[in-house]
PDB file of C-alpha atoms in Angstrom:
ATOM      1  CA  HIS U   1     123.453   6.677  70.524  1.00 87.00           C
ATOM      2  CA  GLU U   2     120.988   6.539  73.347  1.00 93.00           C
ATOM      3  CA  ALA U   3     118.300   8.513  71.621  1.00 92.00           C
ATOM      4  CA  ARG U   4     118.869   6.668  68.057  1.00 91.00           C
ATOM      5  CA  ALA U   5     115.804   4.974  68.991  1.00 94.00           C
ATOM      6  CA  ARG U   6     113.490   8.020  69.196  1.00 95.00           C
ATOM      7  CA  PHE U   7     114.890  10.105  66.580  1.00 93.00           C
ATOM      8  CA  SER U   8     114.125   7.335  64.103  1.00 95.00           C
ATOM      9  CA  ILE U   9     110.942   6.933  65.246  1.00 96.00           C
ATOM     10  CA  ALA U  10     110.695  10.141  64.440  1.00 96.00           C
ATOM     11  CA  LEU U  11     112.288  10.455  61.470  1.00 96.00           C
ATOM     12  CA  SER U  12     110.279   7.372  59.793  1.00 96.00           C
ATOM     13  CA  ASN U  13     107.040   9.316  61.187  1.00 96.00           C
ATOM     14  CA  LEU U  14     107.806  11.905  58.946  1.00 95.00           C
ATOM     15  CA  ALA U  15     108.762  10.472  56.514  1.00 97.00           C
ATOM     16  CA  ALA U  16     105.624   8.962  55.976  1.00 95.00           C
ATOM     17  CA  VAL U  17     103.728  11.786  55.998  1.00 95.00           C
ATOM     18  CA  LEU U  18     106.131  13.059  53.540  1.00 96.00           C
ATOM     19  CA  VAL U  19     105.857  10.237  50.789  1.00 96.00           C
ATOM     20  CA  LYS U  20     102.068  10.389  51.422  1.00 96.00           C
ATOM     21  CA  HIS U  21     101.899  14.494  50.699  1.00 97.00           C
ATOM     22  CA  GLN U  22     104.495  14.655  48.271  1.00 98.00           C
ATOM     23  CA  ARG U  23     103.384  15.943  44.957  1.00 97.00           C
ATOM     24  CA  PRO U  24     102.678  14.531  41.723  1.00 97.00           C
ATOM     25  CA  ASP U  25     106.049  16.715  40.210  1.00 97.00           C
ATOM     26  CA  GLY U  26     108.061  15.618  43.418  1.00 98.00           C
ATOM     27  CA  LEU U  27     108.341  18.912  45.172  1.00 98.00           C
ATOM     28  CA  TRP U  28     106.084  19.154  48.549  1.00 97.00           C
ATOM     29  CA  ASN U  29     104.248  22.638  49.385  1.00 95.00           C
ATOM     30  CA  TRP U  30     105.472  24.742  51.779  1.00 90.00           C
ATOM     31  CA  ALA U  31     102.649  23.821  54.051  1.00 90.00           C
ATOM     32  CA  VAL U  32     103.334  20.347  53.840  1.00 94.00           C
ATOM     33  CA  ARG U  33      99.623  18.633  54.590  1.00 94.00           C
ATOM     34  CA  ILE U  34      97.780  21.932  52.728  1.00 93.00           C
ATOM     35  CA  PRO U  35      97.531  20.813  49.146  1.00 93.00           C
ATOM     36  CA  SER U  36      96.256  24.838  47.637  1.00 93.00           C
ATOM     37  CA  ALA U  37     100.318  25.883  49.739  1.00 92.00           C
ATOM     38  CA  ALA U  38     102.939  26.747  46.956  1.00 92.00           C
ATOM     39  CA  PRO U  39     105.441  24.395  46.677  1.00 95.00           C
ATOM     40  CA  ASP U  40     108.740  24.922  48.205  1.00 95.00           C
ATOM     41  CA  THR U  41     111.539  23.737  47.015  1.00 96.00           C
ATOM     42  CA  SER U  42     114.367  24.193  49.823  1.00 93.00           C
ATOM     43  CA  ALA U  43     111.498  22.506  51.668  1.00 94.00           C
ATOM     44  CA  THR U  44     112.001  19.636  49.424  1.00 97.00           C
ATOM     45  CA  ALA U  45     115.880  19.810  49.135  1.00 96.00           C
ATOM     46  CA  MET U  46     115.656  19.583  53.057  1.00 95.00           C
ATOM     47  CA  PHE U  47     112.727  16.235  53.112  1.00 97.00           C
ATOM     48  CA  ALA U  48     114.973  14.750  50.478  1.00 97.00           C
ATOM     49  CA  ILE U  49     117.981  15.234  52.583  1.00 96.00           C
ATOM     50  CA  ALA U  50     116.004  13.747  55.808  1.00 96.00           C
ATOM     51  CA  LEU U  51     115.258  10.743  53.024  1.00 96.00           C
ATOM     52  CA  HIS U  52     118.646   9.914  51.537  1.00 94.00           C
ATOM     53  CA  ASN U  53     119.868  10.043  55.704  1.00 93.00           C
ATOM     54  CA  GLY U  54     117.311   7.870  56.683  1.00 94.00           C
ATOM     55  CA  ILE U  55     117.801   5.771  54.123  1.00 92.00           C
ATOM     56  CA  ILE U  56     121.862   5.681  54.307  1.00 90.00           C
ATOM     57  CA  LEU U  57     121.596   5.068  58.199  1.00 89.00           C
ATOM     58  CA  GLY U  58     118.787   1.935  57.713  1.00 90.00           C
ATOM     59  CA  VAL U  59     116.145   4.002  59.546  1.00 92.00           C
ATOM     60  CA  LEU U  60     114.504   3.792  56.491  1.00 94.00           C
ATOM     61  CA  PRO U  61     113.338   1.315  54.642  1.00 88.00           C
ATOM     62  CA  ASP U  62     114.807   1.034  50.282  1.00 80.00           C
ATOM     63  CA  GLY U  63     111.166   2.007  49.110  1.00 83.00           C
ATOM     64  CA  HIS U  64     111.785   5.758  49.975  1.00 93.00           C
ATOM     65  CA  SER U  65     113.876   5.844  46.850  1.00 92.00           C
ATOM     66  CA  THR U  66     111.071   6.467  44.669  1.00 95.00           C
ATOM     67  CA  SER U  67     110.334   9.553  46.990  1.00 96.00           C
ATOM     68  CA  LEU U  68     113.880  10.598  47.377  1.00 95.00           C
ATOM     69  CA  GLN U  69     114.385  10.181  43.404  1.00 95.00           C
ATOM     70  CA  ASN U  70     110.783  12.351  42.640  1.00 97.00           C
ATOM     71  CA  ALA U  71     112.389  15.026  44.664  1.00 97.00           C
ATOM     72  CA  VAL U  72     115.388  15.004  43.057  1.00 96.00           C
ATOM     73  CA  ASP U  73     113.607  15.434  39.625  1.00 96.00           C
ATOM     74  CA  GLY U  74     111.401  18.503  41.361  1.00 97.00           C
ATOM     75  CA  LEU U  75     114.257  19.709  41.948  1.00 96.00           C
ATOM     76  CA  ALA U  76     115.926  19.693  38.534  1.00 95.00           C
ATOM     77  CA  ARG U  77     112.931  21.246  36.997  1.00 96.00           C
ATOM     78  CA  LYS U  78     113.130  23.971  38.925  1.00 95.00           C
ATOM     79  CA  THR U  79     116.982  24.355  38.770  1.00 94.00           C
ATOM     80  CA  SER U  80     117.341  27.194  36.022  1.00 92.00           C
ATOM     81  CA  HIS U  81     119.895  26.789  32.914  1.00 92.00           C
ATOM     82  CA  ARG U  82     122.911  28.815  35.349  1.00 92.00           C
ATOM     83  CA  GLY U  83     122.096  26.538  38.001  1.00 91.00           C
ATOM     84  CA  VAL U  84     119.781  28.560  40.482  1.00 92.00           C
ATOM     85  CA  LEU U  85     117.275  26.430  42.520  1.00 93.00           C
ATOM     86  CA  THR U  86     114.075  28.563  41.672  1.00 93.00           C
ATOM     87  CA  GLN U  87     111.075  28.204  43.569  1.00 88.00           C
ATOM     88  CA  SER U  88     112.256  29.095  46.775  1.00 90.00           C
ATOM     89  CA  LEU U  89     110.251  30.136  50.106  1.00 83.00           C
ATOM     90  CA  TYR U  90     111.819  33.642  51.127  1.00 72.00           C
ATOM     91  CA  ASP U  91     112.882  33.519  55.006  1.00 68.00           C
ATOM     92  CA  CYS U  92     110.430  33.024  57.757  1.00 64.00           C
ATOM     93  CA  GLN U  93     110.018  36.594  59.765  1.00 67.00           C
ATOM     94  CA  GLY U  94     109.594  34.808  62.936  1.00 66.00           C
ATOM     95  CA  ILE U  95     107.232  31.516  64.295  1.00 69.00           C
ATOM     96  CA  GLY U  96     104.344  31.392  62.193  1.00 67.00           C
ATOM     97  CA  HIS U  97     105.252  34.687  60.049  1.00 64.00           C
ATOM     98  CA  TYR U  98     105.933  33.315  56.399  1.00 68.00           C
ATOM     99  CA  PRO U  99     106.277  36.046  53.346  1.00 69.00           C
ATOM    100  CA  LYS U 100     105.059  33.395  51.354  1.00 73.00           C
ATOM    101  CA  ALA U 101     107.378  34.681  48.834  1.00 72.00           C
ATOM    102  CA  PHE U 102     108.832  32.469  46.558  1.00 80.00           C
ATOM    103  CA  GLY U 103     112.158  32.859  44.522  1.00 76.00           C
ATOM    104  CA  PRO U 104     115.825  32.792  44.883  1.00 81.00           C
ATOM    105  CA  SER U 105     117.007  32.463  47.796  1.00 83.00           C
ATOM    106  CA  PRO U 106     121.021  31.439  49.971  1.00 81.00           C
ATOM    107  CA  PHE U 107     119.124  28.854  51.803  1.00 75.00           C
ATOM    108  CA  GLY U 108     117.723  27.362  48.929  1.00 84.00           C
ATOM    109  CA  GLN U 109     120.095  27.058  47.117  1.00 89.00           C
ATOM    110  CA  GLY U 110     122.687  25.985  49.741  1.00 90.00           C
ATOM    111  CA  PHE U 111     119.724  22.890  50.663  1.00 91.00           C
ATOM    112  CA  GLY U 112     119.034  22.478  46.699  1.00 92.00           C
ATOM    113  CA  THR U 113     122.859  21.916  46.041  1.00 92.00           C
ATOM    114  CA  ALA U 114     123.090  19.324  48.919  1.00 93.00           C
ATOM    115  CA  ALA U 115     120.154  17.192  47.951  1.00 93.00           C
ATOM    116  CA  ILE U 116     121.002  16.765  44.923  1.00 90.00           C
ATOM    117  CA  ALA U 117     125.422  16.206  45.763  1.00 91.00           C
ATOM    118  CA  LEU U 118     124.116  13.379  48.202  1.00 91.00           C
ATOM    119  CA  TRP U 119     122.207  11.924  45.602  1.00 88.00           C
ATOM    120  CA  LEU U 120     124.770  11.520  43.293  1.00 88.00           C
ATOM    121  CA  ALA U 121     126.503   9.861  46.150  1.00 86.00           C
ATOM    122  CA  GLY U 122     124.031   7.335  45.817  1.00 80.00           C
ATOM    123  CA  THR U 123     122.669   5.841  48.508  1.00 57.00           C
ATOM    124  CA  LYS U 124     123.547   1.994  50.402  1.00 49.00           C
ATOM    125  CA  THR U 125     121.599   0.067  48.217  1.00 50.00           C
ATOM    126  CA  ASP U 126     122.964   2.308  44.898  1.00 50.00           C
ATOM    127  CA  ASN U 127     126.551   2.726  45.908  1.00 45.00           C
ATOM    128  CA  GLN U 128     127.772   3.908  42.123  1.00 42.00           C
ATOM    129  CA  PRO U 129     127.651   7.710  41.550  1.00 40.00           C
ATOM    130  CA  ARG U 130     125.251   8.567  38.839  1.00 40.00           C
TER     131      ARG U 130
END
């Protein structure tokens, strides 16, 4: 696609920031570059999906697989024994208006399920299902 190069650069730049700011528990804060912001599983799941797709498309080097693995591990730790993903930032109420309330949410669950499903499917360098 004619915009591939532009989007590839944007994803590479985003991934560099994400890797730098990933928490030791594998999650990312809802405000990625603010260390005091709370961790957010919905953001983590969306970033995991982006990293996975970047690796699959050959935009990101396989070295980003470690960050992806850490994110999936973090999501697994925030999933209850009933399969409910917790610590998800509730719905945005408008640009710049976040409730800063966390818990289970439908969109967090959806992104979490998608991220883990993609991870289970493997990556370009690891085609075997886990």
